[in-house]
C-alpha atoms as a PDB file:
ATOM      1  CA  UNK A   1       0.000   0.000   0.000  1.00  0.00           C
ATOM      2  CA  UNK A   2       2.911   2.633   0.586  1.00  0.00           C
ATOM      3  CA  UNK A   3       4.328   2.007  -2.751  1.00  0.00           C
ATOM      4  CA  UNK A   4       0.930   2.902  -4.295  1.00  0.00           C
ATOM      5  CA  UNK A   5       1.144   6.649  -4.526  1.00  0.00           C
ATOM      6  CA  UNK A   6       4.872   6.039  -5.422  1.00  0.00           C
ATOM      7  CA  UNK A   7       6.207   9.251  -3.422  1.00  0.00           C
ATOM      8  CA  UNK A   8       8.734  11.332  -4.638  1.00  0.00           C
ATOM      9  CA  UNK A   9      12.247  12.604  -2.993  1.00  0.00           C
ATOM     10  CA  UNK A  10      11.722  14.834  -0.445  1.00  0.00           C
ATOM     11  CA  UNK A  11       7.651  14.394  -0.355  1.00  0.00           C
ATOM     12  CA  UNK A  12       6.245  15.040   2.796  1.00  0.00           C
ATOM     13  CA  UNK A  13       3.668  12.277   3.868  1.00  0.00           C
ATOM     14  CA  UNK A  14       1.158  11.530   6.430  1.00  0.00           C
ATOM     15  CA  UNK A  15      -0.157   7.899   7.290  1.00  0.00           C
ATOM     16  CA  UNK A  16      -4.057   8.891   8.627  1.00  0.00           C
ATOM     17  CA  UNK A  17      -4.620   6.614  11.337  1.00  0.00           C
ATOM     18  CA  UNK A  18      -0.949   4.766  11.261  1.00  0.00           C
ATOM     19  CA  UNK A  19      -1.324   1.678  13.568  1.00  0.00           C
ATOM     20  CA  UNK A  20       1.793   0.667  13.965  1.00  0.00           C
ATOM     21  CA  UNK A  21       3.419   3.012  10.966  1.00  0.00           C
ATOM     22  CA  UNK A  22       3.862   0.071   8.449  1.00  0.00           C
ATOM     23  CA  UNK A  23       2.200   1.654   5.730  1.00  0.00           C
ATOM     24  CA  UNK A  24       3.768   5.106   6.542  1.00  0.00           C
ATOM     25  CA  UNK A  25       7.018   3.860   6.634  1.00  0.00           C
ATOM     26  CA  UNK A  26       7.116   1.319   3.192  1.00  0.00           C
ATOM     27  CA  UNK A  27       6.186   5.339   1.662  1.00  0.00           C
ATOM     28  CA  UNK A  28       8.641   7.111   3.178  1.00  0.00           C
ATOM     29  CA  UNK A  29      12.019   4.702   2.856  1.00  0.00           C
ATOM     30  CA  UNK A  30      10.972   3.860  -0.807  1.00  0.00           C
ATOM     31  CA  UNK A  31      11.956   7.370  -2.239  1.00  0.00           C
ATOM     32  CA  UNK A  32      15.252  10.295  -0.049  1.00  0.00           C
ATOM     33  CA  UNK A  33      14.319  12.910   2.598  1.00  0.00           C
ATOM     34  CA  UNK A  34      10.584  12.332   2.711  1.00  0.00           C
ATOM     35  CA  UNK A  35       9.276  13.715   6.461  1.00  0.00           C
ATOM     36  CA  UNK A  36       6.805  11.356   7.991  1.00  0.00           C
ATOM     37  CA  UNK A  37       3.950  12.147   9.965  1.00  0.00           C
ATOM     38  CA  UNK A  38       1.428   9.912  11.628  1.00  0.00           C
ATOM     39  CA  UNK A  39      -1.540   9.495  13.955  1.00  0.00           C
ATOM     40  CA  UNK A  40      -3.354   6.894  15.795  1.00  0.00           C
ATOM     41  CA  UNK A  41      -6.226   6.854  18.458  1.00  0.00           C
ATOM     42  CA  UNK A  42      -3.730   4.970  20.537  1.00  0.00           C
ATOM     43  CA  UNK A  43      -1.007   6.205  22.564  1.00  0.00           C
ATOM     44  CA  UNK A  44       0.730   3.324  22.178  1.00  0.00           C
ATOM     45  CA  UNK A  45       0.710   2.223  18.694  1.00  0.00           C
ATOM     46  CA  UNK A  46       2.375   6.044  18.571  1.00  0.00           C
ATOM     47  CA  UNK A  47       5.284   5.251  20.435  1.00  0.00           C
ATOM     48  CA  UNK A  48       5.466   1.932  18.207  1.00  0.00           C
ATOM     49  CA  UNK A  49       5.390   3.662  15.183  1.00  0.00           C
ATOM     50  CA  UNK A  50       7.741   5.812  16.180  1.00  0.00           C
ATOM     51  CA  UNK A  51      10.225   3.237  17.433  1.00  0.00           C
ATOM     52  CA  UNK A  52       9.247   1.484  14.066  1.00  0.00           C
ATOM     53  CA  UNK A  53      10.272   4.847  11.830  1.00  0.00           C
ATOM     54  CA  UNK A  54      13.238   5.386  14.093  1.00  0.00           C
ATOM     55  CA  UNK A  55      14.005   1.530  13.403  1.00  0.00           C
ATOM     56  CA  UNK A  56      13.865   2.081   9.972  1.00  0.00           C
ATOM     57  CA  UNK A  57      16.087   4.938   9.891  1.00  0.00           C
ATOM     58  CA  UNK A  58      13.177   7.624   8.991  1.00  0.00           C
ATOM     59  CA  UNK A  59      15.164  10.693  10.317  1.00  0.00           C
ATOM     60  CA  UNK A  60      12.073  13.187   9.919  1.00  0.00           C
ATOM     61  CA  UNK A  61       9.161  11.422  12.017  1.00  0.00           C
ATOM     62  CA  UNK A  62       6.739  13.205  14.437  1.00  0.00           C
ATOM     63  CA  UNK A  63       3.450  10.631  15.540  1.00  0.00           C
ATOM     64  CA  UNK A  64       0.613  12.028  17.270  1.00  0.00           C
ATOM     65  CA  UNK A  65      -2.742  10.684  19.012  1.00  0.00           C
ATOM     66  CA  UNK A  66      -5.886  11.673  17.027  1.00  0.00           C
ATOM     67  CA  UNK A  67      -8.735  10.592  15.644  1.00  0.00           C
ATOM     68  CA  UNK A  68     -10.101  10.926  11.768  1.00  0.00           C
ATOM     69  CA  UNK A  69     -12.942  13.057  12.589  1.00  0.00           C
ATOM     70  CA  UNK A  70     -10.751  15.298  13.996  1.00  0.00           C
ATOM     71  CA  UNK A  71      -7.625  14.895  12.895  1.00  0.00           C
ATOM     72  CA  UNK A  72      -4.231  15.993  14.765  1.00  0.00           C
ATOM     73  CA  UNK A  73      -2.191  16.933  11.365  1.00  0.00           C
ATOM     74  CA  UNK A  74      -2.284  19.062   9.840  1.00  0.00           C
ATOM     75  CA  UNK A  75      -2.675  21.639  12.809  1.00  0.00           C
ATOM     76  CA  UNK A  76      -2.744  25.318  12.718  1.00  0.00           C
ATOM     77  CA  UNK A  77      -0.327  27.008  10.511  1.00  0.00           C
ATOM     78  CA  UNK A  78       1.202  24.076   9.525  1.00  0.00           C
ATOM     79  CA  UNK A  79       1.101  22.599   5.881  1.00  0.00           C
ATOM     80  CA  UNK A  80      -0.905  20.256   4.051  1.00  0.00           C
ATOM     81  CA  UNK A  81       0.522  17.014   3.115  1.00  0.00           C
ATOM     82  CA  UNK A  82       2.013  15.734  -0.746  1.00  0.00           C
ATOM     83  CA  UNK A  83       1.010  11.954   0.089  1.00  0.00           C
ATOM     84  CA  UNK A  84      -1.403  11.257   2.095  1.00  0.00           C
ATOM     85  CA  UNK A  85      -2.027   7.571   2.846  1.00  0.00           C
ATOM     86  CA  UNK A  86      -5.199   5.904   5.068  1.00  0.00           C
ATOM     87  CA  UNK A  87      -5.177   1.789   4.769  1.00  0.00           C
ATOM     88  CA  UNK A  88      -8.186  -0.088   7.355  1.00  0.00           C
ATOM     89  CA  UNK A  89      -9.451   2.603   8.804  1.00  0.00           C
ATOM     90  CA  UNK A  90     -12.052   4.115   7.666  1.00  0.00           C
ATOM     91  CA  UNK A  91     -14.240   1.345   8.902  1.00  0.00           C
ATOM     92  CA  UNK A  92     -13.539   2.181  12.059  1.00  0.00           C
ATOM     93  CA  UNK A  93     -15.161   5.869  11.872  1.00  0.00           C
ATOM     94  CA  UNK A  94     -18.370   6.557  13.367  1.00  0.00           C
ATOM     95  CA  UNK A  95     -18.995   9.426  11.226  1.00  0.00           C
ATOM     96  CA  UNK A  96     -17.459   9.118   7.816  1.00  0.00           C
ATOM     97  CA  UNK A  97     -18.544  12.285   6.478  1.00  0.00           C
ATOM     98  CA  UNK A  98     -16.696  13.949   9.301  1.00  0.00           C
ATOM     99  CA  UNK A  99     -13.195  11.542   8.877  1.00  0.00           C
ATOM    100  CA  UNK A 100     -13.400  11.858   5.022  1.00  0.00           C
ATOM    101  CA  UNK A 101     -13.633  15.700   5.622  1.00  0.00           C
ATOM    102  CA  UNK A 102     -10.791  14.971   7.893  1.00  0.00           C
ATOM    103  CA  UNK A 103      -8.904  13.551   5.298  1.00  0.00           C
ATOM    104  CA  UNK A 104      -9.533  15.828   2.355  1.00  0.00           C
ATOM    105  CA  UNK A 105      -7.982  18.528   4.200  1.00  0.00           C
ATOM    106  CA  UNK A 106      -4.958  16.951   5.292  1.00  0.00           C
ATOM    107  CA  UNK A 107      -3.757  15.975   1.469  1.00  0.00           C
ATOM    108  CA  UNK A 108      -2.472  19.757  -0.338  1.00  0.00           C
ATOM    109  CA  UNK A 109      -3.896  21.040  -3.635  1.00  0.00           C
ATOM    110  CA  UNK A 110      -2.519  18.373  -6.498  1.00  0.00           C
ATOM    111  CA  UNK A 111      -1.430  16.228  -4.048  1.00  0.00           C
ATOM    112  CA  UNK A 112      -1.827  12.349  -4.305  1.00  0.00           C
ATOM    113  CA  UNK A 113      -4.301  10.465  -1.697  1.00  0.00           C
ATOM    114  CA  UNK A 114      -4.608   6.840  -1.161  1.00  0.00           C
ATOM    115  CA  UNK A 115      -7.385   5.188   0.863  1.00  0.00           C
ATOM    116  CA  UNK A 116      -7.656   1.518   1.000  1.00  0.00           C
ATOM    117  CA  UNK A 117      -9.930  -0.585   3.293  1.00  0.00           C
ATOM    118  CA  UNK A 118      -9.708  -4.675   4.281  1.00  0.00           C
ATOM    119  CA  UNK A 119     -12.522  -5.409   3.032  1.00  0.00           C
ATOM    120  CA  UNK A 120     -14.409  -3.215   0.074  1.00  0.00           C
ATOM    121  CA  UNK A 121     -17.961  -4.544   1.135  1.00  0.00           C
ATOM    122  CA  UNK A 122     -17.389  -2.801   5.032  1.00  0.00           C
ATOM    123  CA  UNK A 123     -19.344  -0.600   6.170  1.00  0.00           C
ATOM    124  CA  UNK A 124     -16.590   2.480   5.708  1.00  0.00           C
ATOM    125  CA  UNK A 125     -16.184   1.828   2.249  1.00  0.00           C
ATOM    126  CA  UNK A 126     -19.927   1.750   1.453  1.00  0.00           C
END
């Protein structure tokens, strides 16, 4: 799933709702100098994906808790993101007007956006 969007040196990119960073990090290591950015509702799969972008020698990493519907990045006065990636998790919303609003705002203008789902008959992807 990172190597969809096939990101480009120094892209800045944002896993939306990162788990454990997986998908985050495949982006980011595939192309030089890309920043990563991620969120999760849990605390801990944070710290996890940051030890996991650390691990994988992502120098530019900031994780944050946050939710879809209101989502942590990109906050005030900071930018909008060149790849934006969201893979099983928009199943999980309870509002997916809200989380897809949420995600339309994080990816800049022209920029590439990638949502995938585990299953295309769930209830998010309807």
């Amino acid at each position: 799933v990172g190597l969809f969007a096939r990101p480009k040196p120094g892209d800045s990119i944002l896993d939306f709702g990162s788990g454990a960073g997986w998908v985050g990090i495949e982006a980011a290591t595939s192309a030089a100098n890309c920043s990563l950015r991620s969120f999760d509702p849990s605390p801990e799969m944070v710290r996890i994906a940051g030890e996991n972008a650390r691990a994988a020698g992502i120098a530019d990493f900031v994780g944050r808790t946050g939710f879809g519907e209101a989502p942590p990045f990109p906050a005030a006065g900071e930018a909008p993101y060149d790849v934006v990636y969201s893979s099983g998790v928009i199943s999980f919303s309870p509002d997916h007007e809200r989380w897809l609003d949420g995600l339309a705002r994080a990816v800049k203008p022209g920029g590439t956006l990638v949502v995938g789902d585990i299953q295309r008959e769930s209830r998010g992807m309807q």
